[in-house]
Amino acid sequence: MANKPAPDNGAENAPVEIYDASKITVLEGLEAVRKRPGMYIGSTDVRGLHHLVFEVVDNAIDEALAGACDHIDVTIDKDNIVTVVDNGRGIPVDVHKQTGKSALEVVMTKLHAGAKFGQGGYKVASGLHGVGVSAVNALSEWFEATVRRDGQIYRQKYVRGVPKTEVKVVGKYPKGERSGQIQRFYPDKQIFKEIDYKFDVLAQRFREMAFLTRGLTISFRDERDGRAMTFYFEGGITSFVRYLNKNRGVLHAPFTVARAINGSQIEAAIQYTDAYGESVYTFANNINTVDGGTHLTGFRSAITRTLNDYARKSNILKENDPNLTGDDVREGLTAIVSVKLEEPQFESQTKAKLGNAEVKTQVESVVTESFSGFLEEHSREAKAIIDKCLTSARAREAARQARDLVIRKSALESTSLPGKLADCSEKDSERSELYIVEGDSAGGSAKQGRDRKFQAILPLRGKIMNVEKSRLDKMLQNEEIRAMITAIGTGVGDGFDLSNLRYGRVVIMTDADVDGAHIRTLLLTFFFRYMEGLIEHGHLYIAQPPLYKVKAGKTEEYIFDDKDLEAFKKKIKSDKIDIQRYKGLGEMNPEQLWETTMNPENRTMLQVGLEDAAEADRTFEMLMGSEVAPRKRFIQTHAKSVRNLDV
């Protein structure tokens, strides 16, 4: 058989690079973590920075799950050094036979090293992969581990994951005091461009951990501004559900079940409210499994089956009536599902989804049996829940008809896009942007100032409806919301499909005044409730138009907040400063709007993230829900913080 010539790939006569054993790279120790940090902590942005803290605290939580720790202290000092102290057993310091080194050094410098791989150290643990604290060590400029154990205090220091001292005794602690450990570290600036911890992000996670670990106290102190909080919840996940529903009208007291089955610990807390959305959060070994998994599937199956069985048995659903669907029974449902397993199987190191097949059956069995008993014993509450589900079923059918009407109407029109949309010529969604702006005036400036190739403009008329107070069927009757849904292309709710996204960036661009802030909040509520995938995958942004245009002599600048304005005044040191405050985007001519807010080379945009879905859920309910009292308390609490209130 004749030899065929090699295909021509456009590099005629180019030499083929030799591929041999010399091309194979072996990364030793923690080099792999530093080479590909995103594989171990998710990212190297602010989320990854906070993940470092969570990984270290998770180790202390594991001690609490083992019954060996009841107090954790977390401190951020003025130099962004993080210290985590717990009163657990402390990492062992004796010689590890396999390596000939101290167990502390092995745990801190070796991937997949720890007491969480079937050796009896932990029955359940959140740090399954054994790379948590070692990954933090690898990504820290320096790390100091101190262990209090057997009356002695041991310490070892590391630089970028490499030990700089031996494990040595540095003192003794008083007899009768608890053992434990102190972990101190400073993130590596070579890995993280910005080191700026957010108090609220960390506090929300610590609150969550305390809810899920009954009897555990977590104290958090930020020495940069003096803020401090302590979390302790005797009621566990029952308290968690009450916390989430603080601003909602509830149909019954929380129902809670906790049971061990085949080596797994299953806990669930359930409460129905008068809300229109679903607020169900799942955890595996105290890790928030944001993408759900088998425990969520089992829980949903149990709730749907149990309510249908009860409705049939009670003759609320007649013989010819269709069953309630999963969507029907989840409206207004708030629930926490927490499972603790000896051998959890997560999809990745960041543990977003649980994969243990047996957990589905375990959760379904426990919740079905217990929730059935609750409904039988509380007939009045059961009827209120079923009535809520039936109302949801009727609204779901109305929403389906409204969706079909929108689709049919679009099909009959010459174009399916809203007439007010000024589209762009770019068809690649990754290269295009949609600006959602308020009013015809701002829309006119944006349309004239934009780059027509990749920027589309959708002006809205007035304020959209508050979707927090409306079901899907009512929402779909709103012309402005329908225009957004059609323009974005993904659909909403359960019909959301990110693959149909028409614009890689969806940008909210509103005026820098109270009305603009209100419209922005209404839009964020809509996206959070019905297009959450846009937020999860980083497609939603908020434009940052300038607040001021200032002139001093020949110097002219755009200023975006009051802090920068004061800095400008100090820098100029002149009495002759002309300050123009922009109340609306319509006050800016198209060239100014392009230059300050829309030009990719100059603009600043905020990417909308979802660090804590449970806290976001609670906040939107407080600000936009039906209950007035929580919103009034919020306004009274923060009234003194308001600046530039337009009257």
Tab-separated table of N, CA, C and O in Angstrom, residues 51-123:
chain	number	residue	atom	x	y	z
A	51	HIS	N	-13.294	31.466	48.855
A	51	HIS	CA	-13.284	30.006	48.954
A	51	HIS	C	-12.112	29.521	49.813
A	51	HIS	O	-12.210	28.484	50.478
A	52	LEU	N	-11.010	30.266	49.822
A	52	LEU	CA	-9.890	29.911	50.695
A	52	LEU	C	-10.338	29.849	52.154
A	52	LEU	O	-10.019	28.917	52.891
A	53	VAL	N	-11.068	30.874	52.571
A	53	VAL	CA	-11.549	30.925	53.953
A	53	VAL	C	-12.507	29.765	54.221
A	53	VAL	O	-12.423	29.084	55.254
A	54	PHE	N	-13.410	29.526	53.280
A	54	PHE	CA	-14.393	28.465	53.473
A	54	PHE	C	-13.725	27.097	53.624
A	54	PHE	O	-14.163	26.273	54.431
A	55	GLU	N	-12.671	26.859	52.846
A	55	GLU	CA	-11.987	25.558	52.926
A	55	GLU	C	-11.367	25.349	54.303
A	55	GLU	O	-11.442	24.258	54.872
A	56	VAL	N	-10.749	26.383	54.849
A	56	VAL	CA	-10.130	26.251	56.173
A	56	VAL	C	-11.202	26.076	57.249
A	56	VAL	O	-11.078	25.231	58.145
A	57	VAL	N	-12.276	26.866	57.154
A	57	VAL	CA	-13.357	26.740	58.134
A	57	VAL	C	-14.043	25.377	58.005
A	57	VAL	O	-14.464	24.783	59.005
A	58	ASP	N	-14.145	24.861	56.771
A	58	ASP	CA	-14.734	23.533	56.570
A	58	ASP	C	-14.007	22.467	57.373
A	58	ASP	O	-14.620	21.529	57.892
A	59	ASN	N	-12.687	22.585	57.463
A	59	ASN	CA	-11.931	21.612	58.264
A	59	ASN	C	-12.343	21.666	59.729
A	59	ASN	O	-12.440	20.636	60.407
A	60	ALA	N	-12.558	22.871	60.242
A	60	ALA	CA	-13.023	23.014	61.620
A	60	ALA	C	-14.449	22.478	61.766
A	60	ALA	O	-14.800	21.868	62.789
A	61	ILE	N	-15.287	22.696	60.744
A	61	ILE	CA	-16.649	22.169	60.753
A	61	ILE	C	-16.627	20.640	60.835
A	61	ILE	O	-17.446	20.021	61.524
A	62	ASP	N	-15.678	20.016	60.118
A	62	ASP	CA	-15.557	18.556	60.174
A	62	ASP	C	-15.326	18.079	61.607
A	62	ASP	O	-15.845	17.034	62.024
A	63	GLU	N	-14.548	18.835	62.371
A	63	GLU	CA	-14.342	18.503	63.776
A	63	GLU	C	-15.655	18.616	64.562
A	63	GLU	O	-15.940	17.813	65.455
A	64	ALA	N	-16.460	19.606	64.216
A	64	ALA	CA	-17.759	19.768	64.873
A	64	ALA	C	-18.686	18.604	64.519
A	64	ALA	O	-19.404	18.084	65.382
A	65	LEU	N	-18.675	18.187	63.246
A	65	LEU	CA	-19.502	17.054	62.823
A	65	LEU	C	-19.078	15.772	63.530
A	65	LEU	O	-19.889	14.873	63.755
A	66	ALA	N	-17.788	15.683	63.878
A	66	ALA	CA	-17.280	14.511	64.589
A	66	ALA	C	-17.549	14.603	66.088
A	66	ALA	O	-17.192	13.693	66.842
A	67	GLY	N	-18.168	15.705	66.535
A	67	GLY	CA	-18.482	15.883	67.948
A	67	GLY	C	-17.315	16.339	68.792
A	67	GLY	O	-17.363	16.265	70.025
A	68	ALA	N	-16.257	16.843	68.123
A	68	ALA	CA	-15.044	17.209	68.851
A	68	ALA	C	-14.841	18.713	68.966
A	68	ALA	O	-13.858	19.155	69.555
A	69	CYS	N	-15.728	19.517	68.412
A	69	CYS	CA	-15.549	20.977	68.385
A	69	CYS	C	-16.906	21.645	68.532
A	69	CYS	O	-17.891	21.208	67.914
A	70	ASP	N	-16.971	22.701	69.336
A	70	ASP	CA	-18.224	23.446	69.467
A	70	ASP	C	-18.038	24.953	69.321
A	70	ASP	O	-18.979	25.721	69.514
A	71	HIS	N	-16.814	25.385	69.002
A	71	HIS	CA	-16.585	26.828	68.843
A	71	HIS	C	-15.514	27.073	67.786
A	71	HIS	O	-14.448	26.460	67.811
A	72	ILE	N	-15.822	27.989	66.848
A	72	ILE	CA	-14.883	28.390	65.799
A	72	ILE	C	-14.816	29.910	65.787
A	72	ILE	O	-15.847	30.582	65.796
A	73	ASP	N	-13.595	30.451	65.793
A	73	ASP	CA	-13.380	31.896	65.699
A	73	ASP	C	-12.691	32.212	64.384
A	73	ASP	O	-11.662	31.607	64.059
A	74	VAL	N	-13.241	33.173	63.640
A	74	VAL	CA	-12.637	33.613	62.384
A	74	VAL	C	-12.362	35.108	62.491
A	74	VAL	O	-13.252	35.880	62.865
A	75	THR	N	-11.132	35.507	62.162
A	75	THR	CA	-10.751	36.917	62.250
A	75	THR	C	-10.038	37.340	60.974
A	75	THR	O	-9.198	36.599	60.459
A	76	ILE	N	-10.388	38.520	60.473
A	76	ILE	CA	-9.622	39.162	59.399
A	76	ILE	C	-8.985	40.404	60.004
A	76	ILE	O	-9.697	41.278	60.515
A	77	ASP	N	-7.655	40.494	59.981
A	77	ASP	CA	-7.031	41.661	60.589
A	77	ASP	C	-6.905	42.793	59.563
A	77	ASP	O	-7.338	42.660	58.412
A	78	LYS	N	-6.328	43.897	59.977
A	78	LYS	CA	-6.271	45.085	59.129
A	78	LYS	C	-5.424	44.889	57.885
A	78	LYS	O	-5.538	45.655	56.919
A	79	ASP	N	-4.572	43.866	57.887
A	79	ASP	CA	-3.714	43.583	56.731
A	79	ASP	C	-4.249	42.438	55.880
A	79	ASP	O	-3.528	41.869	55.059
A	80	ASN	N	-5.532	42.067	56.091
A	80	ASN	CA	-6.184	40.980	55.353
A	80	ASN	C	-5.589	39.609	55.660
A	80	ASN	O	-5.689	38.682	54.855
A	81	ILE	N	-4.962	39.480	56.821
A	81	ILE	CA	-4.513	38.169	57.279
A	81	ILE	C	-5.699	37.467	57.942
A	81	ILE	O	-6.377	38.041	58.788
A	82	VAL	N	-5.962	36.222	57.534
A	82	VAL	CA	-7.097	35.460	58.051
A	82	VAL	C	-6.613	34.487	59.124
A	82	VAL	O	-5.606	33.790	58.939
A	83	THR	N	-7.313	34.452	60.252
A	83	THR	CA	-7.009	33.510	61.323
A	83	THR	C	-8.266	32.713	61.654
A	83	THR	O	-9.330	33.288	61.892
A	84	VAL	N	-8.144	31.377	61.648
A	84	VAL	CA	-9.258	30.490	61.989
A	84	VAL	C	-8.831	29.637	63.172
A	84	VAL	O	-7.826	28.919	63.099
A	85	VAL	N	-9.581	29.741	64.277
A	85	VAL	CA	-9.265	29.010	65.508
A	85	VAL	C	-10.435	28.088	65.835
A	85	VAL	O	-11.592	28.508	65.781
A	86	ASP	N	-10.136	26.825	66.178
A	86	ASP	CA	-11.193	25.920	66.637
A	86	ASP	C	-10.721	25.154	67.854
A	86	ASP	O	-9.521	25.077	68.132
A	87	ASN	N	-11.670	24.591	68.602
A	87	ASN	CA	-11.316	23.820	69.798
A	87	ASN	C	-11.542	22.332	69.578
A	87	ASN	O	-12.033	21.617	70.457
A	88	GLY	N	-11.191	21.861	68.362
A	88	GLY	CA	-11.286	20.441	68.046
A	88	GLY	C	-10.080	19.664	68.539
A	88	GLY	O	-9.368	20.085	69.452
A	89	ARG	N	-9.824	18.531	67.891
A	89	ARG	CA	-8.755	17.639	68.357
A	89	ARG	C	-7.368	18.079	67.898
A	89	ARG	O	-6.361	17.655	68.460
A	90	GLY	N	-7.313	18.934	66.865
A	90	GLY	CA	-6.019	19.333	66.330
A	90	GLY	C	-5.490	18.285	65.365
A	90	GLY	O	-5.635	17.081	65.592
A	91	ILE	N	-4.856	18.721	64.276
A	91	ILE	CA	-4.282	17.788	63.310
A	91	ILE	C	-3.169	16.993	64.000
A	91	ILE	O	-2.343	17.581	64.713
A	92	PRO	N	-3.118	15.666	63.826
A	92	PRO	CA	-2.044	14.873	64.449
A	92	PRO	C	-0.665	15.376	64.023
A	92	PRO	O	-0.483	15.867	62.905
A	93	VAL	N	0.296	15.243	64.918
A	93	VAL	CA	1.651	15.733	64.638
A	93	VAL	C	2.689	14.610	64.678
A	93	VAL	O	3.857	14.841	64.364
A	94	ASP	N	2.256	13.394	65.050
A	94	ASP	CA	3.208	12.289	65.122
A	94	ASP	C	3.652	11.886	63.718
A	94	ASP	O	3.081	12.326	62.720
A	95	VAL	N	4.678	11.038	63.648
A	95	VAL	CA	5.274	10.681	62.362
A	95	VAL	C	4.334	9.793	61.558
A	95	VAL	O	3.796	8.803	62.066
A	96	HIS	N	4.148	10.171	60.296
A	96	HIS	CA	3.341	9.405	59.355
A	96	HIS	C	4.240	8.338	58.734
A	96	HIS	O	5.237	8.646	58.075
A	97	LYS	N	3.915	7.043	58.971
A	97	LYS	CA	4.812	5.948	58.596
A	97	LYS	C	5.111	5.916	57.094
A	97	LYS	O	6.232	5.633	56.676
A	98	GLN	N	4.107	6.208	56.269
A	98	GLN	CA	4.286	6.091	54.823
A	98	GLN	C	5.290	7.099	54.274
A	98	GLN	O	6.022	6.832	53.333
A	99	THR	N	5.334	8.293	54.886
A	99	THR	CA	6.201	9.355	54.368
A	99	THR	C	7.391	9.646	55.266
A	99	THR	O	8.362	10.279	54.835
A	100	GLY	N	7.319	9.230	56.517
A	100	GLY	CA	8.390	9.526	57.449
A	100	GLY	C	8.382	10.956	57.939
A	100	GLY	O	9.341	11.414	58.578
A	101	LYS	N	7.304	11.707	57.664
A	101	LYS	CA	7.190	13.103	58.085
A	101	LYS	C	6.047	13.256	59.074
A	101	LYS	O	5.187	12.376	59.203
A	102	SER	N	6.014	14.403	59.744
A	102	SER	CA	4.912	14.696	60.653
A	102	SER	C	3.595	14.680	59.881
A	102	SER	O	3.503	15.167	58.751
A	103	ALA	N	2.552	14.115	60.514
A	103	ALA	CA	1.236	14.075	59.871
A	103	ALA	C	0.751	15.484	59.524
A	103	ALA	O	0.072	15.685	58.519
A	104	LEU	N	1.098	16.474	60.351
A	104	LEU	CA	0.709	17.859	60.073
A	104	LEU	C	1.289	18.314	58.741
A	104	LEU	O	0.579	18.889	57.907
A	105	GLU	N	2.584	18.052	58.525
A	105	GLU	CA	3.211	18.461	57.269
A	105	GLU	C	2.606	17.726	56.085
A	105	GLU	O	2.400	18.311	55.014
A	106	VAL	N	2.280	16.458	56.252
A	106	VAL	CA	1.674	15.684	55.165
A	106	VAL	C	0.321	16.273	54.778
A	106	VAL	O	0.018	16.477	53.601
A	107	VAL	N	-0.494	16.564	55.786
A	107	VAL	CA	-1.823	17.132	55.525
A	107	VAL	C	-1.713	18.487	54.825
A	107	VAL	O	-2.484	18.794	53.915
A	108	MET	N	-0.731	19.288	55.226
A	108	MET	CA	-0.618	20.651	54.710
A	108	MET	C	0.056	20.726	53.337
A	108	MET	O	-0.099	21.722	52.631
A	109	THR	N	0.783	19.691	52.938
A	109	THR	CA	1.593	19.808	51.715
A	109	THR	C	1.311	18.733	50.675
A	109	THR	O	1.896	18.768	49.594
A	110	LYS	N	0.423	17.778	50.967
A	110	LYS	CA	0.131	16.713	50.021
A	110	LYS	C	-1.340	16.737	49.636
A	110	LYS	O	-2.216	16.812	50.507
A	111	LEU	N	-1.613	16.653	48.344
A	111	LEU	CA	-2.993	16.536	47.890
A	111	LEU	C	-3.532	15.156	48.257
A	111	LEU	O	-2.788	14.170	48.293
A	112	HIS	N	-4.847	15.102	48.502
A	112	HIS	CA	-5.514	13.837	48.821
A	112	HIS	C	-4.883	13.152	50.031
A	112	HIS	O	-4.747	11.936	50.073
A	113	ALA	N	-4.464	13.952	51.004
A	113	ALA	CA	-3.940	13.406	52.247
A	113	ALA	C	-4.814	13.894	53.394
A	113	ALA	O	-5.070	15.084	53.515
A	114	GLY	N	-5.305	12.982	54.208
A	114	GLY	CA	-6.143	13.386	55.320
A	114	GLY	C	-6.813	12.183	55.939
A	114	GLY	O	-6.604	11.039	55.527
A	115	ALA	N	-7.655	12.428	56.933
A	115	ALA	CA	-8.326	11.347	57.660
A	115	ALA	C	-9.735	11.127	57.134
A	115	ALA	O	-10.616	10.720	57.868
A	116	LYS	N	-9.946	11.426	55.848
A	116	LYS	CA	-11.308	11.390	55.300
A	116	LYS	C	-11.446	10.336	54.201
A	116	LYS	O	-12.299	10.425	53.348
A	117	PHE	N	-10.579	9.347	54.213
A	117	PHE	CA	-10.596	8.339	53.162
A	117	PHE	C	-10.734	6.934	53.741
A	117	PHE	O	-10.038	6.017	53.375
A	118	GLY	N	-11.649	6.794	54.714
A	118	GLY	CA	-11.972	5.477	55.216
A	118	GLY	C	-11.060	4.961	56.307
A	118	GLY	O	-11.084	3.783	56.632
A	119	GLN	N	-10.227	5.806	56.926
A	119	GLN	CA	-9.313	5.349	57.972
A	119	GLN	C	-9.888	5.563	59.373
A	119	GLN	O	-9.201	5.355	60.355
A	120	GLY	N	-11.126	6.042	59.444
A	120	GLY	CA	-11.772	6.166	60.745
A	120	GLY	C	-11.615	7.511	61.403
A	120	GLY	O	-12.095	7.724	62.503
A	121	GLY	N	-10.906	8.461	60.789
A	121	GLY	CA	-10.736	9.780	61.384
A	121	GLY	C	-12.038	10.557	61.434
A	121	GLY	O	-12.335	11.239	62.409
A	122	TYR	N	-12.823	10.455	60.347
A	122	TYR	CA	-14.101	11.153	60.270
A	122	TYR	C	-15.143	10.220	59.661
A	122	TYR	O	-14.883	9.583	58.640
A	123	LYS	N	-16.326	10.153	60.280
A	123	LYS	CA	-17.421	9.418	59.657
A	123	LYS	C	-18.021	10.222	58.514
A	123	LYS	O	-18.365	9.687	57.471
